[in-house]
PDB file of C-alpha atoms in Angstrom:
ATOM      1  CA  MET D  23       0.000   0.000   0.000  1.00 38.00           C
ATOM      2  CA  LYS D  24       2.858   2.256   0.800  1.00 42.00           C
ATOM      3  CA  GLN D  25       4.502   1.584  -2.507  1.00 45.00           C
ATOM      4  CA  THR D  26       1.236   2.288  -4.351  1.00 44.00           C
ATOM      5  CA  LEU D  27       0.961   5.733  -2.770  1.00 44.00           C
ATOM      6  CA  GLU D  28       4.587   6.688  -3.405  1.00 45.00           C
ATOM      7  CA  ARG D  29       4.757   5.744  -7.090  1.00 46.00           C
ATOM      8  CA  PRO D  30       2.738   8.671  -8.502  1.00 46.00           C
ATOM      9  CA  SER D  31       5.055  11.129  -6.770  1.00 46.00           C
ATOM     10  CA  ARG D  32       8.027  10.226  -9.010  1.00 48.00           C
ATOM     11  CA  PRO D  33       6.382  11.001 -12.349  1.00 48.00           C
ATOM     12  CA  ALA D  34       4.977  14.187 -10.843  1.00 47.00           C
ATOM     13  CA  ALA D  35       8.443  15.293  -9.728  1.00 46.00           C
ATOM     14  CA  GLN D  36       9.921  14.439 -13.116  1.00 48.00           C
ATOM     15  CA  THR D  37       7.111  16.308 -14.869  1.00 45.00           C
ATOM     16  CA  ALA D  38       7.682  19.375 -12.696  1.00 48.00           C
ATOM     17  CA  GLN D  39      11.405  19.236 -13.382  1.00 48.00           C
ATOM     18  CA  HIS D  40      10.737  18.826 -17.112  1.00 47.00           C
ATOM     19  CA  LEU D  41       8.427  21.849 -17.101  1.00 44.00           C
ATOM     20  CA  LYS D  42      11.008  23.850 -15.192  1.00 46.00           C
ATOM     21  CA  VAL D  43      13.738  23.045 -17.638  1.00 45.00           C
ATOM     22  CA  ASN D  44      11.630  23.685 -20.723  1.00 49.00           C
ATOM     23  CA  SER D  45      10.046  26.839 -19.447  1.00 47.00           C
ATOM     24  CA  PRO D  46      10.347  30.014 -21.576  1.00 47.00           C
ATOM     25  CA  LYS D  47      12.653  31.654 -19.056  1.00 47.00           C
ATOM     26  CA  SER D  48      15.068  28.734 -19.037  1.00 46.00           C
ATOM     27  CA  GLU D  49      15.056  28.532 -22.837  1.00 48.00           C
ATOM     28  CA  ALA D  50      15.803  32.248 -23.081  1.00 48.00           C
ATOM     29  CA  GLY D  51      18.625  31.865 -20.589  1.00 48.00           C
ATOM     30  CA  ASN D  52      20.046  28.949 -22.500  1.00 50.00           C
ATOM     31  CA  LYS D  53      19.953  30.916 -25.749  1.00 46.00           C
ATOM     32  CA  ARG D  54      21.576  33.883 -24.045  1.00 51.00           C
ATOM     33  CA  ASN D  55      24.417  31.736 -22.610  1.00 51.00           C
ATOM     34  CA  TRP D  56      24.927  29.650 -25.727  1.00 50.00           C
ATOM     35  CA  ARG D  57      28.406  29.810 -27.269  1.00 51.00           C
ATOM     36  CA  PRO D  58      29.539  28.176 -30.519  1.00 50.00           C
ATOM     37  CA  VAL D  59      31.896  25.246 -30.145  1.00 47.00           C
ATOM     38  CA  HIS D  60      34.826  25.661 -32.543  1.00 48.00           C
ATOM     39  CA  PRO D  61      36.434  22.443 -33.791  1.00 46.00           C
ATOM     40  CA  ARG D  62      39.929  23.938 -33.484  1.00 45.00           C
ATOM     41  CA  ILE D  63      39.507  24.422 -29.748  1.00 45.00           C
ATOM     42  CA  HIS D  64      37.954  21.062 -28.910  1.00 45.00           C
ATOM     43  CA  GLY D  65      40.097  18.482 -30.635  1.00 44.00           C
ATOM     44  CA  GLY D  66      39.404  19.171 -34.283  1.00 45.00           C
ATOM     45  CA  LYS D  67      41.463  17.689 -37.092  1.00 45.00           C
ATOM     46  CA  GLY D  68      45.117  18.672 -36.923  1.00 44.00           C
ATOM     47  CA  TYR D  69      44.972  19.718 -33.282  1.00 43.00           C
ATOM     48  CA  SER D  70      45.773  18.000 -30.039  1.00 44.00           C
ATOM     49  CA  GLY D  71      43.674  17.889 -26.913  1.00 44.00           C
ATOM     50  CA  GLY D  72      43.456  20.815 -24.537  1.00 45.00           C
ATOM     51  CA  GLY D  73      43.213  23.437 -27.264  1.00 46.00           C
ATOM     52  CA  ILE D  74      46.982  23.414 -28.037  1.00 43.00           C
ATOM     53  CA  PRO D  75      47.810  23.103 -31.744  1.00 46.00           C
ATOM     54  CA  ARG D  76      50.304  20.465 -32.707  1.00 48.00           C
ATOM     55  CA  PHE D  77      52.479  22.862 -34.681  1.00 48.00           C
ATOM     56  CA  ARG D  78      53.184  24.783 -31.468  1.00 66.00           C
ATOM     57  CA  ASN D  79      55.248  21.932 -30.040  1.00 79.00           C
ATOM     58  CA  PRO D  80      58.476  23.626 -28.891  1.00 81.00           C
ATOM     59  CA  ARG D  81      60.566  20.470 -29.331  1.00 82.00           C
ATOM     60  CA  LYS D  82      59.632  20.181 -33.002  1.00 86.00           C
ATOM     61  CA  TRP D  83      60.511  23.818 -33.597  1.00 86.00           C
ATOM     62  CA  ALA D  84      63.769  23.324 -31.688  1.00 84.00           C
ATOM     63  CA  ILE D  85      64.711  20.435 -33.973  1.00 87.00           C
ATOM     64  CA  ILE D  86      63.834  22.426 -37.098  1.00 88.00           C
ATOM     65  CA  TRP D  87      65.672  25.604 -36.123  1.00 88.00           C
ATOM     66  CA  GLY D  88      68.619  23.673 -34.714  1.00 85.00           C
ATOM     67  CA  GLY D  89      68.965  21.711 -37.952  1.00 88.00           C
ATOM     68  CA  LEU D  90      68.845  24.887 -40.028  1.00 90.00           C
ATOM     69  CA  GLY D  91      71.484  26.460 -37.789  1.00 87.00           C
ATOM     70  CA  VAL D  92      73.802  23.459 -38.184  1.00 89.00           C
ATOM     71  CA  ILE D  93      73.360  23.454 -41.965  1.00 91.00           C
ATOM     72  CA  TRP D  94      74.078  27.182 -42.215  1.00 90.00           C
ATOM     73  CA  ILE D  95      77.181  27.055 -39.994  1.00 89.00           C
ATOM     74  CA  ALA D  96      78.579  23.950 -41.721  1.00 90.00           C
ATOM     75  CA  THR D  97      77.991  25.462 -45.165  1.00 91.00           C
ATOM     76  CA  VAL D  98      79.759  28.710 -44.307  1.00 90.00           C
ATOM     77  CA  TRP D  99      82.695  26.978 -42.623  1.00 90.00           C
ATOM     78  CA  LEU D 100      83.252  24.365 -45.328  1.00 91.00           C
ATOM     79  CA  THR D 101      82.911  26.900 -48.140  1.00 89.00           C
ATOM     80  CA  GLY D 102      85.431  29.227 -46.522  1.00 86.00           C
ATOM     81  CA  ARG D 103      87.891  26.413 -45.838  1.00 87.00           C
ATOM     82  CA  LEU D 104      87.667  24.916 -49.326  1.00 87.00           C
ATOM     83  CA  LEU D 105      88.197  28.177 -51.181  1.00 85.00           C
ATOM     84  CA  PRO D 106      91.642  28.379 -52.772  1.00 82.00           C
ATOM     85  CA  ALA D 107      94.076  31.057 -51.734  1.00 74.00           C
ATOM     86  CA  GLU D 108      93.974  32.582 -55.233  1.00 74.00           C
ATOM     87  CA  SER D 109      90.327  33.565 -54.764  1.00 73.00           C
ATOM     88  CA  THR D 110      91.259  36.610 -52.675  1.00 74.00           C
ATOM     89  CA  LEU D 111      94.120  37.891 -54.805  1.00 77.00           C
ATOM     90  CA  THR D 112      94.212  41.537 -55.850  1.00 78.00           C
ATOM     91  CA  SER D 113      92.942  42.698 -59.221  1.00 78.00           C
ATOM     92  CA  LEU D 114      93.592  46.383 -59.854  1.00 78.00           C
ATOM     93  CA  MET D 115      91.291  46.329 -62.883  1.00 83.00           C
ATOM     94  CA  ASP D 116      88.286  45.580 -60.640  1.00 81.00           C
ATOM     95  CA  ARG D 117      88.797  48.103 -57.861  1.00 83.00           C
ATOM     96  CA  ASN D 118      85.900  49.672 -55.925  1.00 80.00           C
ATOM     97  CA  LEU D 119      83.109  47.899 -57.802  1.00 84.00           C
ATOM     98  CA  ALA D 120      79.596  48.089 -56.392  1.00 85.00           C
ATOM     99  CA  PRO D 121      77.659  44.872 -55.639  1.00 86.00           C
ATOM    100  CA  ALA D 122      76.690  43.088 -58.862  1.00 85.00           C
ATOM    101  CA  TRP D 123      76.047  39.579 -60.132  1.00 86.00           C
ATOM    102  CA  ALA D 124      79.745  38.931 -60.713  1.00 82.00           C
ATOM    103  CA  HIS D 125      80.671  40.288 -57.262  1.00 84.00           C
ATOM    104  CA  PRO D 126      77.680  39.994 -54.859  1.00 88.00           C
ATOM    105  CA  PHE D 127      79.450  41.911 -52.068  1.00 89.00           C
ATOM    106  CA  GLY D 128      81.386  44.210 -54.380  1.00 85.00           C
ATOM    107  CA  THR D 129      85.157  44.650 -54.438  1.00 86.00           C
ATOM    108  CA  ASP D 130      87.522  46.644 -52.236  1.00 84.00           C
ATOM    109  CA  TRP D 131      90.223  49.198 -53.066  1.00 83.00           C
ATOM    110  CA  LEU D 132      92.583  46.407 -54.204  1.00 83.00           C
ATOM    111  CA  GLY D 133      90.041  44.639 -56.409  1.00 83.00           C
ATOM    112  CA  ARG D 134      89.520  41.689 -54.052  1.00 85.00           C
ATOM    113  CA  ASP D 135      86.135  39.988 -54.149  1.00 86.00           C
ATOM    114  CA  MET D 136      84.453  40.805 -50.847  1.00 88.00           C
ATOM    115  CA  PHE D 137      82.104  37.809 -50.982  1.00 90.00           C
ATOM    116  CA  LEU D 138      84.951  35.283 -51.098  1.00 89.00           C
ATOM    117  CA  ARG D 139      86.969  37.268 -48.588  1.00 89.00           C
ATOM    118  CA  THR D 140      84.013  37.363 -46.199  1.00 90.00           C
ATOM    119  CA  LEU D 141      83.584  33.592 -46.444  1.00 91.00           C
ATOM    120  CA  LYS D 142      87.248  33.069 -45.597  1.00 89.00           C
ATOM    121  CA  GLY D 143      86.992  35.504 -42.707  1.00 88.00           C
ATOM    122  CA  LEU D 144      83.918  33.731 -41.321  1.00 89.00           C
ATOM    123  CA  ALA D 145      85.686  30.365 -41.530  1.00 89.00           C
ATOM    124  CA  THR D 146      88.593  31.810 -39.539  1.00 88.00           C
ATOM    125  CA  SER D 147      86.224  33.313 -36.962  1.00 87.00           C
ATOM    126  CA  ILE D 148      84.342  30.017 -36.574  1.00 89.00           C
ATOM    127  CA  GLN D 149      87.633  28.193 -36.025  1.00 88.00           C
ATOM    128  CA  VAL D 150      88.720  30.686 -33.363  1.00 88.00           C
ATOM    129  CA  GLY D 151      85.310  30.554 -31.685  1.00 87.00           C
ATOM    130  CA  LEU D 152      85.258  26.739 -31.650  1.00 89.00           C
ATOM    131  CA  LEU D 153      88.715  26.427 -30.076  1.00 91.00           C
ATOM    132  CA  ALA D 154      88.079  29.226 -27.565  1.00 90.00           C
ATOM    133  CA  ALA D 155      84.655  27.886 -26.533  1.00 90.00           C
ATOM    134  CA  CYS D 156      86.013  24.363 -26.031  1.00 91.00           C
ATOM    135  CA  GLY D 157      88.921  25.759 -24.012  1.00 91.00           C
ATOM    136  CA  GLY D 158      86.611  27.820 -21.818  1.00 90.00           C
ATOM    137  CA  GLY D 159      84.293  24.852 -21.331  1.00 90.00           C
ATOM    138  CA  LEU D 160      87.221  22.641 -20.291  1.00 91.00           C
ATOM    139  CA  ILE D 161      88.347  25.204 -17.699  1.00 91.00           C
ATOM    140  CA  ALA D 162      84.799  25.490 -16.352  1.00 89.00           C
ATOM    141  CA  LEU D 163      84.462  21.699 -16.137  1.00 88.00           C
ATOM    142  CA  LEU D 164      87.739  21.238 -14.266  1.00 88.00           C
ATOM    143  CA  LEU D 165      86.934  23.966 -11.772  1.00 87.00           C
ATOM    144  CA  GLY D 166      83.404  22.667 -11.280  1.00 81.00           C
ATOM    145  CA  LEU D 167      84.634  19.141 -10.602  1.00 79.00           C
ATOM    146  CA  ALA D 168      87.279  20.467  -8.231  1.00 82.00           C
ATOM    147  CA  ALA D 169      84.613  22.420  -6.315  1.00 78.00           C
ATOM    148  CA  ALA D 170      82.956  19.126  -5.352  1.00 70.00           C
ATOM    149  CA  SER D 171      86.103  17.769  -3.709  1.00 71.00           C
ATOM    150  CA  GLY D 172      85.801  19.789  -0.494  1.00 72.00           C
ATOM    151  CA  LYS D 173      84.555  22.959   1.165  1.00 80.00           C
ATOM    152  CA  ALA D 174      87.964  24.629   1.273  1.00 84.00           C
ATOM    153  CA  VAL D 175      88.525  24.098  -2.455  1.00 84.00           C
ATOM    154  CA  ASP D 176      84.980  25.276  -3.125  1.00 84.00           C
ATOM    155  CA  ARG D 177      85.656  28.561  -1.322  1.00 88.00           C
ATOM    156  CA  VAL D 178      88.828  29.163  -3.341  1.00 89.00           C
ATOM    157  CA  ILE D 179      87.107  28.409  -6.646  1.00 88.00           C
ATOM    158  CA  SER D 180      84.152  30.635  -5.754  1.00 88.00           C
ATOM    159  CA  TRP D 181      86.580  33.455  -4.987  1.00 90.00           C
ATOM    160  CA  ILE D 182      88.339  32.978  -8.358  1.00 89.00           C
ATOM    161  CA  ILE D 183      85.019  32.970 -10.225  1.00 89.00           C
ATOM    162  CA  ASP D 184      83.873  36.163  -8.472  1.00 88.00           C
ATOM    163  CA  LEU D 185      87.226  37.769  -9.233  1.00 88.00           C
ATOM    164  CA  PHE D 186      86.947  37.114 -12.964  1.00 87.00           C
ATOM    165  CA  LEU D 187      83.267  38.110 -13.037  1.00 86.00           C
ATOM    166  CA  SER D 188      84.090  41.484 -11.480  1.00 86.00           C
ATOM    167  CA  VAL D 189      86.018  42.474 -14.631  1.00 83.00           C
ATOM    168  CA  PRO D 190      84.147  42.849 -17.964  1.00 82.00           C
ATOM    169  CA  HIS D 191      84.999  40.309 -20.640  1.00 77.00           C
ATOM    170  CA  LEU D 192      86.208  42.814 -23.195  1.00 82.00           C
ATOM    171  CA  VAL D 193      88.508  44.643 -20.767  1.00 85.00           C
ATOM    172  CA  SER D 194      90.242  41.475 -19.591  1.00 86.00           C
ATOM    173  CA  LEU D 195      90.363  40.213 -23.168  1.00 87.00           C
ATOM    174  CA  VAL D 196      92.119  43.355 -24.389  1.00 86.00           C
ATOM    175  CA  MET D 197      94.641  43.075 -21.561  1.00 87.00           C
ATOM    176  CA  LEU D 198      95.412  39.417 -22.266  1.00 87.00           C
ATOM    177  CA  ALA D 199      95.588  39.975 -26.035  1.00 84.00           C
ATOM    178  CA  PHE D 200      98.048  42.818 -25.475  1.00 84.00           C
ATOM    179  CA  VAL D 201     100.197  40.607 -23.224  1.00 86.00           C
ATOM    180  CA  PHE D 202     100.137  37.541 -25.476  1.00 84.00           C
ATOM    181  CA  GLY D 203     100.469  39.472 -28.742  1.00 78.00           C
ATOM    182  CA  GLY D 204      98.597  39.039 -32.008  1.00 74.00           C
ATOM    183  CA  GLY D 205      98.104  35.737 -33.747  1.00 79.00           C
ATOM    184  CA  LEU D 206      95.605  32.901 -33.997  1.00 84.00           C
ATOM    185  CA  PRO D 207      96.839  30.806 -31.019  1.00 86.00           C
ATOM    186  CA  GLU D 208      97.305  33.844 -28.773  1.00 87.00           C
ATOM    187  CA  VAL D 209      93.856  35.274 -29.490  1.00 88.00           C
ATOM    188  CA  THR D 210      92.242  31.862 -28.995  1.00 89.00           C
ATOM    189  CA  LEU D 211      93.980  31.438 -25.640  1.00 90.00           C
ATOM    190  CA  ALA D 212      92.995  34.935 -24.505  1.00 90.00           C
ATOM    191  CA  ILE D 213      89.331  34.328 -25.373  1.00 90.00           C
ATOM    192  CA  ALA D 214      89.330  30.924 -23.648  1.00 90.00           C
ATOM    193  CA  LEU D 215      90.774  32.426 -20.449  1.00 90.00           C
ATOM    194  CA  THR D 216      88.056  35.090 -20.267  1.00 89.00           C
ATOM    195  CA  HIS D 217      84.882  33.189 -21.223  1.00 88.00           C
ATOM    196  CA  TRP D 218      84.681  30.442 -18.608  1.00 89.00           C
ATOM    197  CA  PRO D 219      83.435  32.116 -15.329  1.00 88.00           C
ATOM    198  CA  ASN D 220      79.675  32.025 -15.964  1.00 88.00           C
ATOM    199  CA  LEU D 221      79.741  28.445 -17.173  1.00 88.00           C
ATOM    200  CA  ALA D 222      81.949  27.469 -14.236  1.00 88.00           C
ATOM    201  CA  ARG D 223      79.407  28.988 -11.868  1.00 88.00           C
ATOM    202  CA  ILE D 224      76.623  26.875 -13.400  1.00 86.00           C
ATOM    203  CA  VAL D 225      78.728  23.706 -13.242  1.00 86.00           C
ATOM    204  CA  ARG D 226      79.639  24.427  -9.623  1.00 86.00           C
ATOM    205  CA  ALA D 227      75.953  24.908  -8.728  1.00 85.00           C
ATOM    206  CA  GLU D 228      75.105  21.570 -10.342  1.00 84.00           C
ATOM    207  CA  MET D 229      77.900  19.869  -8.431  1.00 81.00           C
ATOM    208  CA  ILE D 230      76.687  21.287  -5.115  1.00 80.00           C
ATOM    209  CA  GLN D 231      73.187  20.019  -5.865  1.00 82.00           C
ATOM    210  CA  LEU D 232      74.472  16.564  -6.786  1.00 81.00           C
ATOM    211  CA  ARG D 233      76.566  16.296  -3.623  1.00 77.00           C
ATOM    212  CA  SER D 234      73.401  15.996  -1.531  1.00 78.00           C
ATOM    213  CA  ALA D 235      71.947  13.174  -3.651  1.00 79.00           C
ATOM    214  CA  GLU D 236      71.319   9.835  -1.981  1.00 83.00           C
ATOM    215  CA  TYR D 237      73.407   7.736  -4.349  1.00 80.00           C
ATOM    216  CA  ILE D 238      76.388  10.027  -3.729  1.00 79.00           C
ATOM    217  CA  HIS D 239      76.130   9.356   0.019  1.00 81.00           C
ATOM    218  CA  ILE D 240      75.924   5.629  -0.685  1.00 84.00           C
ATOM    219  CA  SER D 241      79.065   5.806  -2.834  1.00 81.00           C
ATOM    220  CA  ARG D 242      80.914   7.576  -0.026  1.00 79.00           C
ATOM    221  CA  ARG D 243      79.844   4.918   2.471  1.00 84.00           C
ATOM    222  CA  LEU D 244      81.150   2.264   0.121  1.00 83.00           C
ATOM    223  CA  GLY D 245      84.572   3.856   0.350  1.00 80.00           C
ATOM    224  CA  HIS D 246      84.809   5.469  -3.105  1.00 78.00           C
ATOM    225  CA  SER D 247      87.164   8.419  -3.425  1.00 76.00           C
ATOM    226  CA  ARG D 248      85.887  11.908  -4.143  1.00 73.00           C
ATOM    227  CA  ILE D 249      87.588  12.027  -7.533  1.00 75.00           C
ATOM    228  CA  ARG D 250      85.979   8.735  -8.556  1.00 79.00           C
ATOM    229  CA  ILE D 251      82.558   9.926  -7.430  1.00 78.00           C
ATOM    230  CA  ALA D 252      82.971  13.218  -9.312  1.00 74.00           C
ATOM    231  CA  VAL D 253      84.068  11.520 -12.542  1.00 76.00           C
ATOM    232  CA  GLN D 254      81.820   8.447 -12.578  1.00 78.00           C
ATOM    233  CA  HIS D 255      78.638   9.721 -10.930  1.00 77.00           C
ATOM    234  CA  MET D 256      78.579  13.501 -11.328  1.00 78.00           C
ATOM    235  CA  LEU D 257      80.174  14.062 -14.731  1.00 79.00           C
ATOM    236  CA  PRO D 258      77.408  12.324 -16.777  1.00 80.00           C
ATOM    237  CA  HIS D 259      74.842  14.742 -15.316  1.00 81.00           C
ATOM    238  CA  LEU D 260      76.947  17.740 -16.362  1.00 81.00           C
ATOM    239  CA  ILE D 261      77.324  16.844 -20.042  1.00 82.00           C
ATOM    240  CA  PRO D 262      74.032  18.462 -21.271  1.00 80.00           C
ATOM    241  CA  GLN D 263      74.649  21.717 -19.362  1.00 81.00           C
ATOM    242  CA  LEU D 264      78.275  21.765 -20.473  1.00 85.00           C
ATOM    243  CA  PHE D 265      77.470  21.156 -24.128  1.00 84.00           C
ATOM    244  CA  VAL D 266      74.803  23.849 -24.243  1.00 82.00           C
ATOM    245  CA  GLY D 267      77.074  26.242 -22.348  1.00 84.00           C
ATOM    246  CA  VAL D 268      79.918  25.748 -24.831  1.00 87.00           C
ATOM    247  CA  LEU D 269      77.581  26.444 -27.742  1.00 84.00           C
ATOM    248  CA  LEU D 270      76.343  29.629 -26.068  1.00 82.00           C
ATOM    249  CA  ILE D 271      79.934  30.779 -25.451  1.00 87.00           C
ATOM    250  CA  PHE D 272      80.582  30.373 -29.178  1.00 85.00           C
ATOM    251  CA  PRO D 273      78.857  33.562 -30.469  1.00 84.00           C
ATOM    252  CA  HIS D 274      80.452  35.712 -27.776  1.00 86.00           C
ATOM    253  CA  ALA D 275      83.873  34.337 -28.646  1.00 87.00           C
ATOM    254  CA  ILE D 276      83.358  35.173 -32.327  1.00 86.00           C
ATOM    255  CA  LEU D 277      82.157  38.702 -31.595  1.00 86.00           C
ATOM    256  CA  HIS D 278      84.994  39.395 -29.157  1.00 88.00           C
ATOM    257  CA  GLU D 279      87.551  38.050 -31.626  1.00 86.00           C
ATOM    258  CA  ALA D 280      86.211  40.446 -34.239  1.00 85.00           C
ATOM    259  CA  ALA D 281      86.238  43.284 -31.681  1.00 85.00           C
ATOM    260  CA  ILE D 282      89.877  42.937 -30.620  1.00 87.00           C
ATOM    261  CA  THR D 283      90.931  42.352 -34.235  1.00 84.00           C
ATOM    262  CA  PHE D 284      89.090  45.534 -35.159  1.00 84.00           C
ATOM    263  CA  LEU D 285      91.089  47.346 -32.460  1.00 82.00           C
ATOM    264  CA  GLY D 286      94.360  46.000 -33.872  1.00 80.00           C
ATOM    265  CA  LEU D 287      95.143  43.580 -31.012  1.00 82.00           C
ATOM    266  CA  GLY D 288      93.907  40.372 -32.613  1.00 78.00           C
ATOM    267  CA  LEU D 289      94.811  38.529 -35.774  1.00 80.00           C
ATOM    268  CA  SER D 290      97.438  39.765 -38.180  1.00 77.00           C
ATOM    269  CA  PRO D 291      96.353  41.816 -41.233  1.00 74.00           C
ATOM    270  CA  GLN D 292      97.497  39.011 -43.548  1.00 75.00           C
ATOM    271  CA  GLN D 293      94.764  36.706 -42.254  1.00 76.00           C
ATOM    272  CA  PRO D 294      91.260  37.177 -43.724  1.00 77.00           C
ATOM    273  CA  ALA D 295      89.308  37.843 -40.523  1.00 81.00           C
ATOM    274  CA  ILE D 296      86.024  39.736 -40.199  1.00 85.00           C
ATOM    275  CA  GLY D 297      87.548  42.166 -37.712  1.00 83.00           C
ATOM    276  CA  ILE D 298      90.305  43.060 -40.159  1.00 84.00           C
ATOM    277  CA  ILE D 299      87.776  43.514 -42.983  1.00 85.00           C
ATOM    278  CA  LEU D 300      85.637  45.835 -40.873  1.00 85.00           C
ATOM    279  CA  SER D 301      88.655  47.765 -39.606  1.00 83.00           C
ATOM    280  CA  GLU D 302      89.961  48.372 -43.128  1.00 83.00           C
ATOM    281  CA  SER D 303      86.537  49.289 -44.526  1.00 85.00           C
ATOM    282  CA  MET D 304      86.056  52.128 -42.015  1.00 84.00           C
ATOM    283  CA  ARG D 305      88.475  54.283 -43.994  1.00 82.00           C
ATOM    284  CA  TYR D 306      86.366  54.105 -47.156  1.00 83.00           C
ATOM    285  CA  LEU D 307      82.858  54.596 -45.784  1.00 81.00           C
ATOM    286  CA  SER D 308      83.068  58.344 -46.281  1.00 79.00           C
ATOM    287  CA  ALA D 309      83.832  57.698 -49.958  1.00 79.00           C
ATOM    288  CA  GLY D 310      80.476  55.951 -50.419  1.00 80.00           C
ATOM    289  CA  MET D 311      81.730  52.356 -50.440  1.00 84.00           C
ATOM    290  CA  TRP D 312      79.179  51.169 -47.880  1.00 87.00           C
ATOM    291  CA  TRP D 313      79.236  47.564 -49.081  1.00 85.00           C
ATOM    292  CA  LEU D 314      82.711  47.029 -47.641  1.00 87.00           C
ATOM    293  CA  ALA D 315      81.336  47.039 -44.078  1.00 86.00           C
ATOM    294  CA  PHE D 316      77.642  46.248 -44.515  1.00 90.00           C
ATOM    295  CA  PHE D 317      77.787  42.767 -46.031  1.00 90.00           C
ATOM    296  CA  PRO D 318      80.648  41.370 -43.885  1.00 89.00           C
ATOM    297  CA  GLY D 319      78.979  42.722 -40.723  1.00 87.00           C
ATOM    298  CA  LEU D 320      75.615  41.244 -41.739  1.00 91.00           C
ATOM    299  CA  ALA D 321      77.216  37.862 -42.479  1.00 90.00           C
ATOM    300  CA  LEU D 322      78.906  37.892 -39.068  1.00 88.00           C
ATOM    301  CA  LEU D 323      75.599  38.633 -37.329  1.00 89.00           C
ATOM    302  CA  LEU D 324      73.883  35.785 -39.188  1.00 90.00           C
ATOM    303  CA  VAL D 325      76.557  33.299 -38.122  1.00 89.00           C
ATOM    304  CA  VAL D 326      76.396  34.505 -34.516  1.00 87.00           C
ATOM    305  CA  ARG D 327      72.609  34.271 -34.566  1.00 88.00           C
ATOM    306  CA  ALA D 328      72.822  30.725 -35.935  1.00 88.00           C
ATOM    307  CA  PHE D 329      74.976  29.679 -32.979  1.00 85.00           C
ATOM    308  CA  ASP D 330      72.572  31.366 -30.578  1.00 84.00           C
ATOM    309  CA  VAL D 331      69.578  29.572 -32.117  1.00 87.00           C
ATOM    310  CA  LEU D 332      71.442  26.264 -32.017  1.00 85.00           C
ATOM    311  CA  GLY D 333      72.269  26.699 -28.342  1.00 80.00           C
ATOM    312  CA  GLY D 334      68.685  27.675 -27.524  1.00 82.00           C
ATOM    313  CA  SER D 335      67.365  24.646 -29.429  1.00 84.00           C
ATOM    314  CA  LEU D 336      69.633  22.298 -27.517  1.00 81.00           C
ATOM    315  CA  LYS D 337      68.554  23.983 -24.275  1.00 80.00           C
ATOM    316  CA  THR D 338      64.932  23.226 -25.149  1.00 83.00           C
ATOM    317  CA  LEU D 339      65.650  19.628 -26.132  1.00 81.00           C
ATOM    318  CA  THR D 340      67.796  18.806 -23.106  1.00 74.00           C
ATOM    319  CA  GLY D 341      65.741  20.795 -20.590  1.00 70.00           C
ATOM    320  CA  THR D 342      68.725  22.650 -19.151  1.00 62.00           C
ATOM    321  CA  GLY D 343      68.697  26.081 -17.493  1.00 54.00           C
ATOM    322  CA  SER D 344      68.203  29.461 -19.086  1.00 46.00           C
ATOM    323  CA  SER D 345      70.558  30.345 -21.910  1.00 40.00           C
ATOM    324  CA  ARG D 346      71.201  33.787 -20.505  1.00 42.00           C
ATOM    325  CA  GLU D 347      72.967  32.288 -17.528  1.00 49.00           C
ATOM    326  CA  VAL D 348      75.953  31.308 -19.645  1.00 53.00           C
ATOM    327  CA  VAL D 349      76.434  34.682 -21.343  1.00 52.00           C
TER     328      VAL D 349
END
């Protein structure tokens, strides 16, 4: 009997709810709050879930831009290295020619083709930057590994890093280049000795963080030496940061090599370097020969930008720290 009396209440409640939902006020409110559903936002074709397009994947863009940077740098370096020495000989019949199809970058006051000379200068700058960046990275790695050996050594290394960071790169570079003298090995050594402090600080910070790891404490309890722990357990974790840091040192090394060569403290005038080209072209800008400085400077900026993009792409792929920390 109780069930018979309660059954009509359910359809009545559902009917009341149905009337409430389909009332004119509710329909007007639903029309007022209605928004179109766009297929691009809710998993349409060519898009991933969550409203994020697939072509915005940063790792894919990092691979694309990094590959383009490698191709550009390798092309410039190989072309400059494979050019014969006779390609930059003087030709007094072709002096001071404006950019044309035969000479894309024009010719200088001695009739030398500025396009071929710029390629040779870029190859020399890339070689100097590669050697200097690897030298600076090696110094940073050795100091970072030594900082993990003990607190006393860590204090000394921190003091050395702060000492070098207190002096601007270019000032210390000019001083070392003046002491060592001009030449390719001397300039490379001077750049390597002035471009390691920031990378060494990052490596030291990573080493301090790794010292508190659990597996490092277990290795110490097993009786392993500090040098063995630093080389076998800590060094593999530093390779991504070190590789990205060396690549980000590269553009600064190239620019600083061109700067001290422009000031007359770098490479010798007989070597086709970008700094020498820019230094010599300054005398002829007032005569209207703008192409002598514009095209070599633009080519240098493109190479430097390619290294910067390559370092940023590797930073994205490896998940290391900010690229500005290594500058």
